[in-house]
Every structure is written in structure tokens, then in C-alpha cells.
Amino acid sequence: MRDGHRLLREATHAAHERLDGLFASFDLGSDAGYRRFIGAQASAMLPVEAALGDGGAEQVVDDWPSRRRSDALLADAAALGVTPRPVAAPVFDSLPSVAGALYVVEGSRHGARHLVRQVAAGFPLRFLDIDQVPGNWGKLLDRVDMILYSLDTRDKAVTAALATFDCFERAGRNWMND
């Protein structure tokens, strides 16, 4: 079955658009805007990646440790003098919920490639410009499709994906006017 990831894309479209709109309002070309952006990303990514690890992300993608981006975010935050303020992350208590959250987190890598061009020269780019192993996205989509074989698993994945988008949205709003 090759439609689990398509279902996630359709079910999370509005949340994705909302989040893109929110993060587009951060001026990545200014010192203050980029600091807020990194602060917001770190405030969501750190707890989400920890929750994914606790939920068994390595059972979905066996290379999970190499996919994590928290260290890159922490390095960028430190270079900018930013202290993350972690928001509460969802609990991922099943493979479908982990798959749904990974779909969101790994999908953000694609957007990061486009954001790099908006960042002013001299700002740290460890997070946005992190190496991406060719084929990793396709590997994840294949696993998502395998895991989301029933309505029950699909509901759990969609719920987790939406909760993950919400986590990033809350973090973004917290940093919007700092």
C-alpha cells in the first residue's frame, strides 16, 4: 500500500500551511529575526526529538540517531546567544504515532534547504544546512506506507502529525515577539 504518506500530507495540509505562514514571518536576514527563528525551532525540535527517541523512532527508521538535528540546533542557538524554551511535546506511544511525527520532522528538512537562501551571511547554519543523506526521505515514506496499513494506524499517525505541527506552532508563537 503506497498511500499512507499521501493521507498524512492531505490530513495535515492546513496545519502545514499555518506553520509555514507563521515561520515565514520571521525575518531570517536580520539578527533578531534569525535568533527568534532558531529559538522557536529549538524550543520545539528538542522535545519532539526526545519524545521520538522515547517512542521508538529507531523501530521506524534504523538510522534515527544520524537523523537527529537537536545538536545542530543547540550549536546554532549557542552561537547566537539563544536559550531554547522547550514546549511540551506530544507522547508518541506507538509506531504509527512515531511515523506520523517523523513525517513532519523529516519533511521540515526539505523546507530548510529553501530557507538557507534567506539567512544573512555570517549567521550559523548548522541546523538549516545539515547534511541530508540521499534517499532518506524515500526510505521514510516507504516505512510510513508499511506502518499505516489500517484505519486505526492511520488515525494514530494523523493525530501525532497534527500534534507535532501544533508543537512547532506553539513554539513559533512563543518566540514571535521576543
Short mmCIF file of C-alpha atoms in Angstrom, two decimals:
data_model
loop_
_atom_site.label_atom_id
_atom_site.label_comp_id
_atom_site.label_asym_id
_atom_site.label_seq_id
_atom_site.Cartn_x
_atom_site.Cartn_y
_atom_site.Cartn_z
CA MET A 1 0.00 0.00 0.00
CA ARG A 2 1.55 3.30 -1.12
CA ASP A 3 -0.87 5.87 0.17
CA GLY A 4 -0.16 6.28 3.88
CA HIS A 5 2.14 9.24 3.35
CA ARG A 6 -0.33 10.80 0.91
CA LEU A 7 -3.03 10.55 3.55
CA LEU A 8 -0.70 12.31 6.02
CA ARG A 9 0.03 15.06 3.50
CA GLU A 10 -3.67 15.66 2.88
CA ALA A 11 -4.71 15.42 6.53
CA THR A 12 -2.02 17.86 7.68
CA HIS A 13 -2.20 20.31 4.78
CA ALA A 14 -3.95 23.10 6.73
CA ALA A 15 -1.62 22.71 9.73
CA HIS A 16 1.39 22.74 7.42
CA GLU A 17 0.19 25.91 5.67
CA ARG A 18 -0.47 27.61 9.01
CA LEU A 19 3.00 26.73 10.29
CA ASP A 20 4.69 27.83 7.07
CA GLY A 21 2.87 31.16 7.31
CA LEU A 22 3.93 31.63 10.91
CA PHE A 23 7.60 30.83 10.31
CA ALA A 24 7.64 32.94 7.12
CA SER A 25 7.05 35.96 9.35
CA PHE A 26 10.50 35.53 10.95
CA ASP A 27 12.98 37.76 9.13
CA LEU A 28 15.91 35.39 8.61
CA GLY A 29 18.01 38.21 7.21
CA SER A 30 18.00 40.14 10.48
CA ASP A 31 19.82 39.28 13.68
CA ALA A 32 16.68 39.48 15.83
CA GLY A 33 14.53 37.56 13.35
CA TYR A 34 17.03 34.75 12.91
CA ARG A 35 17.52 34.46 16.68
CA ARG A 36 13.77 34.12 17.16
CA PHE A 37 13.57 31.56 14.36
CA ILE A 38 16.34 29.41 15.86
CA GLY A 39 14.85 29.82 19.33
CA ALA A 40 11.44 28.68 18.12
CA GLN A 41 12.84 25.74 16.15
CA ALA A 42 14.94 24.58 19.09
CA SER A 43 12.08 25.03 21.55
CA ALA A 44 10.01 22.54 19.55
CA MET A 45 12.61 20.26 17.95
CA LEU A 46 14.46 19.39 21.16
CA PRO A 47 11.41 17.99 22.99
CA VAL A 48 9.94 16.41 19.83
CA GLU A 49 13.18 14.57 19.03
CA ALA A 50 13.44 13.42 22.64
CA ALA A 51 9.84 12.16 22.52
CA LEU A 52 10.53 10.38 19.22
CA GLY A 53 13.54 8.66 20.78
CA ASP A 54 11.43 7.63 23.77
CA GLY A 55 8.69 6.41 21.43
CA GLY A 56 10.96 4.12 19.44
CA ALA A 57 11.93 6.12 16.37
CA GLU A 58 14.69 3.59 15.63
CA GLN A 59 11.98 1.00 15.01
CA VAL A 60 10.65 3.16 12.18
CA VAL A 61 13.98 4.38 10.77
CA ASP A 62 17.01 2.43 11.92
CA ASP A 63 19.28 5.41 11.27
CA TRP A 64 17.35 7.63 13.68
CA PRO A 65 20.43 8.79 15.64
CA SER A 66 22.00 10.21 12.47
CA ARG A 67 18.77 11.98 11.50
CA ARG A 68 18.50 13.94 14.74
CA ARG A 69 19.11 17.67 14.40
CA SER A 70 18.99 18.79 18.04
CA ASP A 71 22.77 19.06 18.35
CA ALA A 72 22.94 21.29 15.26
CA LEU A 73 20.16 23.47 16.66
CA LEU A 74 21.84 23.72 20.05
CA ALA A 75 25.11 24.73 18.39
CA ASP A 76 23.38 27.44 16.33
CA ALA A 77 21.46 28.65 19.38
CA ALA A 78 24.67 28.85 21.42
CA ALA A 79 26.44 30.76 18.65
CA LEU A 80 23.56 33.25 18.61
CA GLY A 81 23.27 33.50 22.40
CA VAL A 82 19.77 31.98 22.31
CA THR A 83 18.41 29.83 25.13
CA PRO A 84 15.66 27.47 23.94
CA ARG A 85 12.43 27.40 25.94
CA PRO A 86 11.14 23.90 25.27
CA VAL A 87 7.41 23.43 24.81
CA ALA A 88 5.62 20.27 25.84
CA ALA A 89 5.93 17.61 23.16
CA PRO A 90 3.33 15.00 22.37
CA VAL A 91 3.84 11.45 23.61
CA PHE A 92 4.45 9.03 20.76
CA ASP A 93 3.31 5.69 22.14
CA SER A 94 3.00 3.56 19.02
CA LEU A 95 4.81 3.00 15.73
CA PRO A 96 2.04 4.79 13.82
CA SER A 97 2.35 7.85 16.07
CA VAL A 98 6.13 7.86 15.68
CA ALA A 99 5.72 7.51 11.91
CA GLY A 100 3.31 10.47 11.82
CA ALA A 101 5.66 12.67 13.83
CA LEU A 102 8.70 11.63 11.79
CA TYR A 103 6.82 12.57 8.63
CA VAL A 104 6.57 16.13 9.97
CA VAL A 105 10.08 16.40 11.40
CA GLU A 106 11.82 14.87 8.40
CA GLY A 107 9.63 16.81 5.99
CA SER A 108 10.92 20.03 7.52
CA ARG A 109 14.37 19.21 6.10
CA HIS A 110 13.05 19.97 2.62
CA GLY A 111 11.88 23.42 3.64
CA ALA A 112 15.18 24.10 5.37
CA ARG A 113 17.01 23.89 2.06
CA HIS A 114 14.97 26.81 0.76
CA LEU A 115 15.31 28.87 3.93
CA VAL A 116 19.12 28.83 3.80
CA ARG A 117 18.97 31.37 0.97
CA GLN A 118 17.12 33.85 3.19
CA VAL A 119 19.68 33.81 6.01
CA ALA A 120 22.09 36.72 6.21
CA ALA A 121 25.78 35.99 5.65
CA GLY A 122 27.70 35.09 8.78
CA PHE A 123 24.81 33.51 10.70
CA PRO A 124 25.30 29.89 11.80
CA LEU A 125 23.64 27.37 9.51
CA ARG A 126 24.32 24.00 11.15
CA PHE A 127 20.59 23.31 11.51
CA LEU A 128 19.31 24.59 8.18
CA ASP A 129 22.23 23.32 6.11
CA ILE A 130 22.69 19.95 7.80
CA ASP A 131 23.76 17.09 5.53
CA GLN A 132 20.89 15.11 4.10
CA VAL A 133 21.57 11.55 3.12
CA PRO A 134 20.23 10.87 -0.38
CA GLY A 135 17.27 8.52 -0.25
CA ASN A 136 16.38 9.13 3.41
CA TRP A 137 13.05 10.80 2.58
CA GLY A 138 12.00 7.95 0.30
CA LYS A 139 13.07 5.40 2.90
CA LEU A 140 10.88 7.12 5.49
CA LEU A 141 7.89 7.30 3.13
CA ASP A 142 8.22 3.57 2.42
CA ARG A 143 8.21 2.82 6.16
CA VAL A 144 5.24 5.15 6.73
CA ASP A 145 3.32 3.36 3.99
CA MET A 146 4.12 -0.03 5.54
CA ILE A 147 3.08 1.06 9.03
CA LEU A 148 -0.15 2.81 8.01
CA TYR A 149 -1.98 -0.24 6.75
CA SER A 150 -5.30 0.19 8.60
CA LEU A 151 -7.68 2.96 9.60
CA ASP A 152 -6.57 2.62 13.22
CA THR A 153 -2.90 3.08 12.41
CA ARG A 154 -3.70 5.96 10.07
CA ASP A 155 -5.73 7.76 12.74
CA LYS A 156 -2.86 7.46 15.22
CA ALA A 157 -0.35 8.76 12.67
CA VAL A 158 -2.52 11.72 11.67
CA THR A 159 -3.17 12.63 15.31
CA ALA A 160 0.58 12.54 16.06
CA ALA A 161 1.47 14.53 12.94
CA LEU A 162 -1.06 17.23 13.81
CA ALA A 163 0.20 17.32 17.41
CA THR A 164 3.75 17.74 16.11
CA PHE A 165 2.73 20.63 13.87
CA ASP A 166 0.95 22.13 16.89
CA CYS A 167 4.11 21.83 18.99
CA PHE A 168 6.11 23.81 16.43
CA GLU A 169 3.30 26.35 16.09
CA ARG A 170 3.21 26.93 19.86
CA ALA A 171 6.97 27.39 19.92
CA GLY A 172 6.80 29.79 16.97
CA ARG A 173 4.13 31.90 18.63
CA ASN A 174 6.14 31.98 21.87
CA TRP A 175 9.12 33.44 20.02
CA MET A 176 7.21 35.69 17.64
CA ASN A 177 7.67 38.94 19.56
CA ASP A 178 10.79 38.27 21.61
#
